[in-house]
Short mmCIF file of C-alpha atoms and ligand atoms in Angstrom, two decimals:
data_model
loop_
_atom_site.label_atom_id
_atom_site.label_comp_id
_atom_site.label_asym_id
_atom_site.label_seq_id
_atom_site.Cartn_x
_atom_site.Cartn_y
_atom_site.Cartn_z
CA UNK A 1 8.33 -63.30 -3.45
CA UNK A 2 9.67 -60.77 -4.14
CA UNK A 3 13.08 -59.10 -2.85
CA UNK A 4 14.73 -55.80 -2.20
CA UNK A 5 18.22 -55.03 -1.41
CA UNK A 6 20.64 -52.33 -1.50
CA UNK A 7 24.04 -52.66 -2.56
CA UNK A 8 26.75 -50.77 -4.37
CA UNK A 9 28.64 -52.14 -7.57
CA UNK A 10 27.77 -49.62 -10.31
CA UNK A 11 30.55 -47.94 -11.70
CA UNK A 12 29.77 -44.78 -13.42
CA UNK A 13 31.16 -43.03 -16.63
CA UNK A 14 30.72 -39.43 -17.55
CA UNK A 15 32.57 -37.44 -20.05
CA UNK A 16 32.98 -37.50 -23.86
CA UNK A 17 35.10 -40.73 -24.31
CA UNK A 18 33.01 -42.44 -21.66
CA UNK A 19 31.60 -44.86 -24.61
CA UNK A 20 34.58 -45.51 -26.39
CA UNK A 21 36.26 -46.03 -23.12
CA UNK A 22 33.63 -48.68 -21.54
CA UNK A 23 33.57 -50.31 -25.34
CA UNK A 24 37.48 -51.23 -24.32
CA UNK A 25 36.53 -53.55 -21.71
CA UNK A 26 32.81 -54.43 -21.64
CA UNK A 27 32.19 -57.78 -24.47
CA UNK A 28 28.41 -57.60 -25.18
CA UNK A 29 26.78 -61.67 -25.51
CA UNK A 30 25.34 -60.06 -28.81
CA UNK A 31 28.67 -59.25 -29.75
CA UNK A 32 27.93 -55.23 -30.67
CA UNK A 33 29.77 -52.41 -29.75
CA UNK A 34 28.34 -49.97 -27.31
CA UNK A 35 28.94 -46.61 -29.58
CA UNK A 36 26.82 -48.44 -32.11
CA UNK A 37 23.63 -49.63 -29.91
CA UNK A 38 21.06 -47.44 -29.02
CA UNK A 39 20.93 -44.75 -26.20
CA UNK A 40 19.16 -45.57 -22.82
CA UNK A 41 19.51 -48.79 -23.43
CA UNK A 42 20.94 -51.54 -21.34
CA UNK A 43 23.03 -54.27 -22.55
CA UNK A 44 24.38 -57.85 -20.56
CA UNK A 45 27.98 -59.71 -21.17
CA UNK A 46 31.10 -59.76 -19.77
CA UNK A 47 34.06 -57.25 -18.44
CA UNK A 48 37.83 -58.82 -19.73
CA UNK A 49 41.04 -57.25 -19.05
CA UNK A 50 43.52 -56.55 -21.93
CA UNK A 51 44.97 -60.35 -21.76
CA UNK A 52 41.23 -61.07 -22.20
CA UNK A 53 40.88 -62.55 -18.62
CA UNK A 54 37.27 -62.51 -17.49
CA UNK A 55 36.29 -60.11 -14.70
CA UNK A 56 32.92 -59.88 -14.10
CA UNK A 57 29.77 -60.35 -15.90
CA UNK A 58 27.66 -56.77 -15.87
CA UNK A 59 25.15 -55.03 -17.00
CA UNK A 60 26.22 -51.92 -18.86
CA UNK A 61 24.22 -49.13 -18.92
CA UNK A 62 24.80 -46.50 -22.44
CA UNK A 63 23.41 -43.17 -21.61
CA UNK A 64 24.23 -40.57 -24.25
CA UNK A 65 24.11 -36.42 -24.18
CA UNK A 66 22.45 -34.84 -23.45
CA UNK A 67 19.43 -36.54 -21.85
CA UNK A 68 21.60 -38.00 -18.91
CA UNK A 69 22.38 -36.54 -15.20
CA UNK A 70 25.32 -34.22 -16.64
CA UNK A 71 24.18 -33.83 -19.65
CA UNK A 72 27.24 -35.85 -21.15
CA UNK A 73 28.15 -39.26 -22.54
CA UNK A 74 27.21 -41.69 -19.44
CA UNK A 75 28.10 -45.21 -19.24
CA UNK A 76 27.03 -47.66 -15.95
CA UNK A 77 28.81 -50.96 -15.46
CA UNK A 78 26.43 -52.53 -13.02
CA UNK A 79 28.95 -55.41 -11.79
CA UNK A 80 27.82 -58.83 -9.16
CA UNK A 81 29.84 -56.43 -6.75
CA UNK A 82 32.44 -57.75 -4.19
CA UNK A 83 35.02 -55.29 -2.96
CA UNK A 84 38.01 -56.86 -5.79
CA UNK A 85 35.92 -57.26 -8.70
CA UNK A 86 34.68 -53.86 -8.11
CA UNK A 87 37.91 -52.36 -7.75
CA UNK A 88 39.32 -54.68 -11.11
CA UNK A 89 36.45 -52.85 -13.27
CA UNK A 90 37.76 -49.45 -11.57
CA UNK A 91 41.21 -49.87 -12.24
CA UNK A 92 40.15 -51.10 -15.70
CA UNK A 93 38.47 -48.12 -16.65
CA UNK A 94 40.90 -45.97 -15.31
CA UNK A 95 43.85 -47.62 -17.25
CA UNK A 96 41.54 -46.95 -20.02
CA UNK A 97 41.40 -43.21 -20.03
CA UNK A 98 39.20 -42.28 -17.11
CA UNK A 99 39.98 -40.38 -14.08
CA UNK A 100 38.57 -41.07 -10.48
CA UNK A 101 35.63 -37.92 -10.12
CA UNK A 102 36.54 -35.90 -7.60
CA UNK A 103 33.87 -35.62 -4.51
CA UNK A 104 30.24 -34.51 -5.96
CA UNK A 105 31.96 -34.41 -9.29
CA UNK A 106 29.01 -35.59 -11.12
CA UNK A 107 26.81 -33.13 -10.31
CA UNK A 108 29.17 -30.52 -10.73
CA UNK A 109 29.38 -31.08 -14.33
CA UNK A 110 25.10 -31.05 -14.22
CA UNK A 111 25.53 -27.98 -12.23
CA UNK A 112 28.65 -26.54 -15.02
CA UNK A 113 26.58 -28.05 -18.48
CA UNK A 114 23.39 -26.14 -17.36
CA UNK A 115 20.97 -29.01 -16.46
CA UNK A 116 20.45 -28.00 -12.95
CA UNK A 117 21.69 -24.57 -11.03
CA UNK A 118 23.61 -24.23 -7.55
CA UNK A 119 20.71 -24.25 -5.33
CA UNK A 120 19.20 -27.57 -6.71
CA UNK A 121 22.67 -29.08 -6.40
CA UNK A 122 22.76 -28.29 -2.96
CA UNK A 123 19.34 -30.06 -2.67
CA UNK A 124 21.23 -33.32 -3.84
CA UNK A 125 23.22 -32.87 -0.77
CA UNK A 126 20.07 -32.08 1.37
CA UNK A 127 18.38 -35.73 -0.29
CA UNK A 128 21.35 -37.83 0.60
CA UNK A 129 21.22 -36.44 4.46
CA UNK A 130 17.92 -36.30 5.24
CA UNK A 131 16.45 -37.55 8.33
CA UNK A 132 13.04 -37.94 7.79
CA UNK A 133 9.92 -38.41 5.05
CA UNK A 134 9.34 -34.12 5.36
CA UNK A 135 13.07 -33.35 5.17
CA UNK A 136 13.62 -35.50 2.01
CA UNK A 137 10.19 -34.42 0.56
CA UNK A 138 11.54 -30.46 1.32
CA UNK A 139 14.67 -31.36 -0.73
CA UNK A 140 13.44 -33.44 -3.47
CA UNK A 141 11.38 -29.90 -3.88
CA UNK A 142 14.20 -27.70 -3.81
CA UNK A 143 15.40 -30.46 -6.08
CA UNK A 144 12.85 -30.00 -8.60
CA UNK A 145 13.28 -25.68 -8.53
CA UNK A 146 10.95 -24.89 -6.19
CA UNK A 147 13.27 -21.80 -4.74
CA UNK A 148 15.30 -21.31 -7.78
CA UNK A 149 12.21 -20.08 -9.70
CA UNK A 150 10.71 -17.99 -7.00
CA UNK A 151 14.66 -16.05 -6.83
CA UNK A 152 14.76 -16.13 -10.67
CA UNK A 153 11.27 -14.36 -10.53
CA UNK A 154 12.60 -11.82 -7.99
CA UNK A 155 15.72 -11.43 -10.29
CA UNK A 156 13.70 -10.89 -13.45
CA UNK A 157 11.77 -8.20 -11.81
CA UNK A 158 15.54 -6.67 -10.75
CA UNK A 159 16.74 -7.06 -13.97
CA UNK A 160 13.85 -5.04 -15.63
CA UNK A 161 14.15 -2.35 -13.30
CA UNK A 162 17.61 -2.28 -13.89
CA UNK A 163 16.80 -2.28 -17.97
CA UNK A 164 14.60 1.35 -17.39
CA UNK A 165 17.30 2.73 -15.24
CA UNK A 166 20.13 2.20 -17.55
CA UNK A 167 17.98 3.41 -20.54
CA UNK A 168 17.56 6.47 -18.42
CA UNK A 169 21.01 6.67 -18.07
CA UNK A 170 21.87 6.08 -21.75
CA UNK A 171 18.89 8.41 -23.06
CA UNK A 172 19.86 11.43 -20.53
CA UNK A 173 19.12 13.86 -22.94
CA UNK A 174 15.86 13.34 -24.54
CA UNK A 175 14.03 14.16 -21.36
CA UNK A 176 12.68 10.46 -21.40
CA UNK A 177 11.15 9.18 -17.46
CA UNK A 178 11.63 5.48 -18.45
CA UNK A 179 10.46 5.02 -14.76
CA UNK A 180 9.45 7.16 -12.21
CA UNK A 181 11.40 7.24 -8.50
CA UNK A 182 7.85 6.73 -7.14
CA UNK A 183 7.07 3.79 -9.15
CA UNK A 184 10.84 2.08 -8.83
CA UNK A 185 10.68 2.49 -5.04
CA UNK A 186 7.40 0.57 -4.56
CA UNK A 187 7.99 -2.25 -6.79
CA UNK A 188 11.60 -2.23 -4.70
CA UNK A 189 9.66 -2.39 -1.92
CA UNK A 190 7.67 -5.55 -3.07
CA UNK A 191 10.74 -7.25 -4.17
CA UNK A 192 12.31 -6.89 -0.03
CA UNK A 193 8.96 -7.71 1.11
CA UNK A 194 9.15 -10.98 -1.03
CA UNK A 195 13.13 -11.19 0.21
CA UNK A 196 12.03 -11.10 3.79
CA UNK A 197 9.10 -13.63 3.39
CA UNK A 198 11.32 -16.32 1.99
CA UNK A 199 14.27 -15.22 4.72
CA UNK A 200 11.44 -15.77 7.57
CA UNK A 201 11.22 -19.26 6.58
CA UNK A 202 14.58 -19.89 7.48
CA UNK A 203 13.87 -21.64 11.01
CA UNK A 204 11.79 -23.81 9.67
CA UNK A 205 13.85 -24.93 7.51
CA UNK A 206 16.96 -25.21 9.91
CA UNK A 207 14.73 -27.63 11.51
CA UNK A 208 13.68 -30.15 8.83
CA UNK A 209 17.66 -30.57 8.18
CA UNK A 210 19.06 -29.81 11.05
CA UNK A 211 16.93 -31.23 13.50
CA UNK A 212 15.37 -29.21 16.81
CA UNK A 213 17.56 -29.62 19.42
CA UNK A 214 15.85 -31.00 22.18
CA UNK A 215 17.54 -31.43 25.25
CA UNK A 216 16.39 -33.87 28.16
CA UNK A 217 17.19 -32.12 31.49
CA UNK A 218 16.32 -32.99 35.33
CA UNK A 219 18.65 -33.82 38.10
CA UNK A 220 20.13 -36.98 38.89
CA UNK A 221 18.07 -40.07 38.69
CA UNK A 222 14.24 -38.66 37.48
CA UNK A 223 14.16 -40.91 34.08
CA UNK A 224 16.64 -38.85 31.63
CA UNK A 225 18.22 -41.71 29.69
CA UNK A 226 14.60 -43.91 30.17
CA UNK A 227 12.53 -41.57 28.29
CA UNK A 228 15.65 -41.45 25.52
CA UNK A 229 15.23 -44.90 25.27
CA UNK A 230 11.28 -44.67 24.84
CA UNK A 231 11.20 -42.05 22.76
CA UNK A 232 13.86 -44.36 20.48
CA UNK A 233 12.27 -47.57 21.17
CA UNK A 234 15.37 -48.89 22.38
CA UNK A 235 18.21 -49.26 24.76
CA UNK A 236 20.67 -46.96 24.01
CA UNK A 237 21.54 -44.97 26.81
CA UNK A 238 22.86 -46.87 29.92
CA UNK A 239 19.69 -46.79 32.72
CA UNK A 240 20.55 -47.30 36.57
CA UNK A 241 19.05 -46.74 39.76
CA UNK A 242 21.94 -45.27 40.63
CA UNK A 243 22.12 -41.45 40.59
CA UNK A 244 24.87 -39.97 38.30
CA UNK A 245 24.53 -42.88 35.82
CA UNK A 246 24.90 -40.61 32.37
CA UNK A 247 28.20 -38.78 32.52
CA UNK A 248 28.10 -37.64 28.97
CA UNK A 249 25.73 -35.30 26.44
CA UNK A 250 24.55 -38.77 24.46
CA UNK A 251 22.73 -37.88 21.13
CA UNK A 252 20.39 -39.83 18.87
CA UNK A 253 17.80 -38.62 15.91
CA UNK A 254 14.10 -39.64 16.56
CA UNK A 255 11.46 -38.81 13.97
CA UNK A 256 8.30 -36.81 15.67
CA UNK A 257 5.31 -36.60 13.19
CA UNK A 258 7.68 -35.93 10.28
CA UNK A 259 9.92 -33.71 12.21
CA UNK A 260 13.61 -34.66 12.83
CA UNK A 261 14.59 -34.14 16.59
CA UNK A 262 18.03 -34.64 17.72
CA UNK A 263 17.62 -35.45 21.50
CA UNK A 264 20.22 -34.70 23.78
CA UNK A 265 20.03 -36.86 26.92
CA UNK A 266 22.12 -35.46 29.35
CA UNK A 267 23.96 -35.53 32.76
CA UNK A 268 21.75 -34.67 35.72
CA UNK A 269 22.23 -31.05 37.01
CA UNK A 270 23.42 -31.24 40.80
CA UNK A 271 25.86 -30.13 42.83
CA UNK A 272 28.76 -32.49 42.87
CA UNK A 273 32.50 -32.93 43.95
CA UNK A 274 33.02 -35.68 41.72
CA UNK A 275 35.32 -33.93 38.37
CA UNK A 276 34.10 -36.67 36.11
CA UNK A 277 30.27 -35.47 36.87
CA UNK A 278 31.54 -31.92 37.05
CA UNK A 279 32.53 -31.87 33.77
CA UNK A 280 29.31 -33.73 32.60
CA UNK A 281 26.86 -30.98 34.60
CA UNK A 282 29.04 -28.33 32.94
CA UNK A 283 27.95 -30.28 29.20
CA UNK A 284 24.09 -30.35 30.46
CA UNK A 285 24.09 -26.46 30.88
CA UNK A 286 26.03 -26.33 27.59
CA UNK A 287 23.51 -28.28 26.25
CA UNK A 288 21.08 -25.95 27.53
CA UNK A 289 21.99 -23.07 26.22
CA UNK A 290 22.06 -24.67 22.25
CA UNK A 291 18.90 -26.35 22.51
CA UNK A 292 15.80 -25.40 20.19
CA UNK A 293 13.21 -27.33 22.75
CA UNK A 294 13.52 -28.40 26.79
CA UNK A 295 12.48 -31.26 28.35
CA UNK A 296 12.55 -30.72 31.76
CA UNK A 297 11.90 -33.84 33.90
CA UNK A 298 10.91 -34.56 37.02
CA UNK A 299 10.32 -37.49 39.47
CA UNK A 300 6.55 -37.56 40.71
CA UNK A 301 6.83 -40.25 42.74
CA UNK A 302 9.01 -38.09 45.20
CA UNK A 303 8.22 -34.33 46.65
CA UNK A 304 9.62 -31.49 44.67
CA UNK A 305 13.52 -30.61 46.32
CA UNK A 306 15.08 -27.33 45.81
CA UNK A 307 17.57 -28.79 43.09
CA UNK A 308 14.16 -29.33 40.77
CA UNK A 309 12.78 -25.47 41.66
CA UNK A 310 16.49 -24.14 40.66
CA UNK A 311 16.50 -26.04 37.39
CA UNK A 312 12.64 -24.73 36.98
CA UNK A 313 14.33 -21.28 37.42
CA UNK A 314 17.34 -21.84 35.32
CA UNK A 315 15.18 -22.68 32.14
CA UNK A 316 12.14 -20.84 32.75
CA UNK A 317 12.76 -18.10 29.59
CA UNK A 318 13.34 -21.27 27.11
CA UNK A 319 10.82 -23.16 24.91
CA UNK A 320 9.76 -25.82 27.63
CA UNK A 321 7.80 -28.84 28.02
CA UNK A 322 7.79 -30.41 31.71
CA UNK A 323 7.28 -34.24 32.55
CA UNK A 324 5.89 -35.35 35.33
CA UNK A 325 7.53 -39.02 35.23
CA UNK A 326 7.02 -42.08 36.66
CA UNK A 327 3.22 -42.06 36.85
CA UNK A 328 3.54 -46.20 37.06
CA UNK A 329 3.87 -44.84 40.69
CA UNK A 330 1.60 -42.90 43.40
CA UNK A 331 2.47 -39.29 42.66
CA UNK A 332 3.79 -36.74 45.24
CA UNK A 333 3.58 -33.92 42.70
CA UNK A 334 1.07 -32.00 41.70
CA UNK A 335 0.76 -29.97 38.66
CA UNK A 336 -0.21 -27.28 40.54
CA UNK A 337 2.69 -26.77 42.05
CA UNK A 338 4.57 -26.94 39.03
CA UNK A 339 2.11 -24.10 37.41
CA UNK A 340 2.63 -21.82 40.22
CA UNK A 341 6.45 -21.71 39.24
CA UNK A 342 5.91 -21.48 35.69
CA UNK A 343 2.49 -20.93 34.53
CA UNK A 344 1.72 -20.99 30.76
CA UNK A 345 3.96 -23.83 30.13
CA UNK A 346 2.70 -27.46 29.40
CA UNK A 347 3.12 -29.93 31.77
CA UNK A 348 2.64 -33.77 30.70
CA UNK A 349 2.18 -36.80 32.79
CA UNK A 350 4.12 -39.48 31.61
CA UNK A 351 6.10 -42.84 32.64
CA UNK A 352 9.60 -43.78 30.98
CA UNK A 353 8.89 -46.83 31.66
CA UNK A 354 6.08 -48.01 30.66
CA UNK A 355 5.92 -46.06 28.11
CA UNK A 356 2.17 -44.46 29.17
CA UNK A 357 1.84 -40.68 27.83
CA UNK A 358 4.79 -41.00 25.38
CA UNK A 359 2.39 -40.24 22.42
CA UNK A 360 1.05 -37.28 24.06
CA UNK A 361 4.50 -36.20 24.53
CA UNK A 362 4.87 -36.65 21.14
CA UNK A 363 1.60 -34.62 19.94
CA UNK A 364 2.20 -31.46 22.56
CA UNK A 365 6.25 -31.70 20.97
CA UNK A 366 4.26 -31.27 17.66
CA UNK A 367 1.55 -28.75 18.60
CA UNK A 368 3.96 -26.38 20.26
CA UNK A 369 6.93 -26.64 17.34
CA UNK A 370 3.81 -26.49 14.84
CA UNK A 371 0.94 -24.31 15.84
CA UNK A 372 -1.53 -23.92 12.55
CA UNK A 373 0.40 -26.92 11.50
CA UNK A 374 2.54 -27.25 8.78
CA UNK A 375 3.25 -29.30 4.90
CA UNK A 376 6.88 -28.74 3.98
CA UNK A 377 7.33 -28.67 0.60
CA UNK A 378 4.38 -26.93 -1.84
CA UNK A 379 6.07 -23.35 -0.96
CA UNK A 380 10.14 -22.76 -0.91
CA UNK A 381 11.49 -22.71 2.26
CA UNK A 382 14.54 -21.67 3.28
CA UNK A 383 17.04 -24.67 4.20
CA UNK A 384 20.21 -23.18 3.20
CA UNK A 385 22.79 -20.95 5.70
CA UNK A 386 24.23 -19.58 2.51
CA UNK A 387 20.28 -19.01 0.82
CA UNK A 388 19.70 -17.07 4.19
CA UNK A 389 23.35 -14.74 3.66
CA UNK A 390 22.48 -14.33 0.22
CA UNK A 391 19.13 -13.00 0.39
CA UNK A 392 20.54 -10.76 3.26
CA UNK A 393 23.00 -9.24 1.45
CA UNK A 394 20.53 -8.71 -1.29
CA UNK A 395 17.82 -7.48 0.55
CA UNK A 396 20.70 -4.96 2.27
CA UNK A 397 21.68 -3.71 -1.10
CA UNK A 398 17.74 -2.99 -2.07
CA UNK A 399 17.46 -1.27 1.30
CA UNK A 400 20.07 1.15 0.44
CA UNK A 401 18.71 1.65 -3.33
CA UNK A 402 15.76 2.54 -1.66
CA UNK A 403 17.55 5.44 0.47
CA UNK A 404 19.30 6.50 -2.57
CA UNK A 405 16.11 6.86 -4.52
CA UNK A 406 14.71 9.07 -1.75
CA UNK A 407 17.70 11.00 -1.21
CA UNK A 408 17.44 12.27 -5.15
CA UNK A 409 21.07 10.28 -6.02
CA UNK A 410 21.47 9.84 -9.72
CA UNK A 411 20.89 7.47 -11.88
CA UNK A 412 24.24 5.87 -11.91
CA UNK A 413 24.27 5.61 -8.42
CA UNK A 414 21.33 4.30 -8.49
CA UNK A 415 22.27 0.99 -10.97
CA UNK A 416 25.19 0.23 -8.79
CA UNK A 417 23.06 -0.06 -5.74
CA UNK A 418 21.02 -2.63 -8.53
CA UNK A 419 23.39 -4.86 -9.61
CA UNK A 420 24.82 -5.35 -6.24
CA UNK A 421 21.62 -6.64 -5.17
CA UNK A 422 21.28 -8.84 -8.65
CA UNK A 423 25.02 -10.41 -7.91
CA UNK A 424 23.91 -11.57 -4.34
CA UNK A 425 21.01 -13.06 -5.67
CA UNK A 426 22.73 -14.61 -8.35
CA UNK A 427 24.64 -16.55 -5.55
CA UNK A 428 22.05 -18.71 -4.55
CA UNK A 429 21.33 -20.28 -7.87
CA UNK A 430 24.90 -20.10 -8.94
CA UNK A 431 24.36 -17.21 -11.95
CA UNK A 432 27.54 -15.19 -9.58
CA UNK A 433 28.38 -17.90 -7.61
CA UNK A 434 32.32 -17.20 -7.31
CA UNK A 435 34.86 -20.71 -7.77
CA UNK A 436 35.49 -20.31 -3.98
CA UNK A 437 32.12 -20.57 -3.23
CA UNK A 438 31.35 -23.97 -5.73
CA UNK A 439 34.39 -25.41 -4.34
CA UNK A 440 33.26 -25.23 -0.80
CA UNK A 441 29.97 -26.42 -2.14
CA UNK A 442 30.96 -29.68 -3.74
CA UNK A 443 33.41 -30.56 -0.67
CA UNK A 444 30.33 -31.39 0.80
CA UNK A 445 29.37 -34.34 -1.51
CA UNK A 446 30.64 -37.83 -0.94
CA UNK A 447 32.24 -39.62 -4.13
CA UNK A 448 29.96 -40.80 -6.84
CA UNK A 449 27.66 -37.95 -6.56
N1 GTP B 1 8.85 -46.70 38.14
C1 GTP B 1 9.50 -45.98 37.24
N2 GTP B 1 10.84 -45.96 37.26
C2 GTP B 1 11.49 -45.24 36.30
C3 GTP B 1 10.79 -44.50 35.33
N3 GTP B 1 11.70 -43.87 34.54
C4 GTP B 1 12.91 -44.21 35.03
N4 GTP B 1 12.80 -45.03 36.08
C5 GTP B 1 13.87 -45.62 36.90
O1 GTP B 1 14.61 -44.56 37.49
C6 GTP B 1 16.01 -44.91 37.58
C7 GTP B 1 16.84 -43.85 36.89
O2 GTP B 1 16.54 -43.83 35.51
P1 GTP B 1 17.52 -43.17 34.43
O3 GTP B 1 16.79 -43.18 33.15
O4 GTP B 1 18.84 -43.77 34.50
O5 GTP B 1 17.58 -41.70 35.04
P2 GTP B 1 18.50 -40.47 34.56
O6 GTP B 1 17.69 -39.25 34.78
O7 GTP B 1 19.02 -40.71 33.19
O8 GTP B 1 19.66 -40.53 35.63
P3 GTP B 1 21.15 -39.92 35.53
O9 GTP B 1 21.72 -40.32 34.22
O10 GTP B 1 21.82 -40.57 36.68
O11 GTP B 1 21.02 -38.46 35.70
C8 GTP B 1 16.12 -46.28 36.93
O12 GTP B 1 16.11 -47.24 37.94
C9 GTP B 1 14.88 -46.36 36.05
O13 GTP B 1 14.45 -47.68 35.84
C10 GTP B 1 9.36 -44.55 35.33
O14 GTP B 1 8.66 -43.93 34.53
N5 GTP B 1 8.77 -45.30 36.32
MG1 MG B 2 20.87 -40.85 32.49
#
């Protein structure tokens, strides 16, 4: 049979001495020297200390420049593992020459030797966090330069536009139109228009990283914390038949057709003298107010009360789904009476407990997130806060150009407008990024990236 498992005990080398620095400590069985064997090649023996004491047997990767993930000299010790010999074969290397790479260090240098640019380091980022098959298959895209060459394409159209202006600028006295106002402004116009498109994806891509926010709401006792636990599969919020159990916003990631949800279950809304669940009703409304998607539950198998028709009112402007739970049980609701309050929203029958009408839950969650459906990944999609502020600024700058060119401002005026809207461009796949900005960038990474 065969087996799978997932461990960490490489040890990774970049940089130019990373050879001569791994041939210091790594004893090949064949007795060769790394610098003299082959690149992309992988060699067995043994790691020894400088009395010669054995460490570890490995398997040492030699990777050289500049086919390798930053483009420089690469070695991988791939040790047995175990936290000491591990950290023997680091402080070996170091003692050698190396230094310890700072956080996302690795793919800062791809990002700084040209192999990838800012945005598809970010997607490295986006891979290592992502919740679901659709999230990582949206970043493996961005990954490969799915947005980076639609913004280079809107930058090369900038940049020729740009090109005529400045001629005209250069050749002001030969009476030479390198490009006419009328023509400048409309192909201005399609470069917004193609700004704005890619900004309008933005939601959807908040959601395949971020997750919608979906908060479970419904006064004490109707099957909050159950349906959690369906919806997960598991136990893992506390269930009683005692109203007032779940004092606390609890929040776990469940995977909906592809699409990341972070559920909220929360405390039940009622009016209460008790601070604890004070505090915890004040969280629900919080909760409320930041979610993406409602679930609004309520009890079937007992008539509607006023605290379930004030809830109904409280979140009747939100996006909204409303259960009908416990239909294990005869019902005392009808969905009539729900549709008087608040027609036009969907209403599903379902039971926490037994789990009957969970996968309808599941498709409405889908059909109302998703109408016309949707593929992430064969067009770029926004997934980026910084992306979104970019293209802002830049579409901004373009906006004014275009007032400029109407308002007869010269030419020079005219380039400035230009190349302020090229530089926030430039941000997104790092052309202008500023240090600031790449330091706050590779923060983000976790060591060994
Ligand atoms: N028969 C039946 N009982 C259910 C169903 N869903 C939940 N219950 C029961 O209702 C009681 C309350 O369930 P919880 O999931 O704790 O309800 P909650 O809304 O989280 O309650 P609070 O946290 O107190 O606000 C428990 O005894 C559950 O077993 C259901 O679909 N059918
Ligand atoms: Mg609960």
């Amino acid at each position: 049979m065969t087996c799978l498992l997932k461990s960490y005990k490489i040890v990774r080398i970049s940089g130019k001495d990373a050879i001569s620095i791994a041939d210091k400590i790594f004893f090949s069985k064949k007795n060769k020297k790394l610098s003299s064997l082959a690149s992309h090649t992988i060699h067995y023996g043994e790691i020894r200390d400088d009395s010669s004491e054995r460490i570890d047997e490995a398997l040492v990767s030699i990777m050289k420049a500049p086919n390798t993930y930053t483009k420089e000299d690469v070695v991988e010790i791939n040790c047995h593992g175990g936290a000491l010999s591990l950290k023997r074969v680091m402080e070996l290397v170091i003692k050698n020459g190396a230094r310890l790479a700072e956080p996302g260090e690795f793919t800062k240098r791809a990002f700084l030797n040209g192999r990838i640019d800012l945005a598809q380091a970010e997607a490295v980022i986006d891979i290592i966090n992502s919740k679901t098959d659709d999230s990582l298959r949206l970043a493996v895209n961005q990954l490969s330069g799915i947005l980076s060459k639609k913004v280079n394409a809107i930058r090369e159209e900038l940049i020729s536009i740009i090109a005529s202006v400045e001629a005209s600028i250069d050749f002001v006295d030969e009476d030479i139109e390198f490009i006419s106002r009328d023509v400048m402004g409309k192909r201005i116009k399609g470069a917004i228009d193609e700004i704005e498109a890619l900004i309008t994806t933005t939601d959807e891509g908040r959601i395949y990283k971020e997750g919608i926010a979906t908060a479970i709401i419904g006064r004490p006792n109707v099957g909050k914390s159950s349906l959690l636990n369906a919806l997960l599969k598991e136990e893992r919020a506390i269930v009683t038949a005692v109203p007032g159990t779940t004092r606390d916003v609890i929040e776990e990631w469940v995977n909906i057709k592809g699409m990341p949800l972070r559920i909220l279950d929360t405390a039940g809304i009622r009016h209460t003298e008790d601070i604890v669940e004070i505090e915890g009703v004040k969280r629900s409304r919080e909760a409320i107010k930041r979610a993406d998607l409602i679930l609004l539950l309520i009890d079937g198998s007992v008539k509607l009360n006023d605290e379930d028709k004030r809830l109904m009112e409280e979140v009747r402007d939100k996006r909204l789904i409303i259960l009908l739970n416990k239909s294990d049980l005869p019902s005392l609701v009808k969905k009539s009476d729900i549709e008087k309050a608040l027609p036009e929203k969907e209403i599903v029958s379902i039971s926490a407990l037994t789990g009957e009408g969970v996968d309808s839950l599941k498709a409405v969650i889908h059909e109302l997130l998703f109408k016309g459906g949707i593929t992430a990944g064969e067009r770029p999609i926004i997934t980026n806060l910084r992306h979104k502020n970019a293209l802002e600024k830049t579409k901004r700058a373009l906006e004014n150009l275009q007032n400029s060119i109407k308002g007869n401002i010269s030419e020079e005026f005219l380039a400035v407008d230009l190349r302020a809207a090229l530089n926030a461009l430039g941000e997104i796949t790092g052309e202008t990024a500023t240090e600031d900005i790449l330091n706050r960038i590779f923060e983000e990474f976790c060591v060994g990236k």
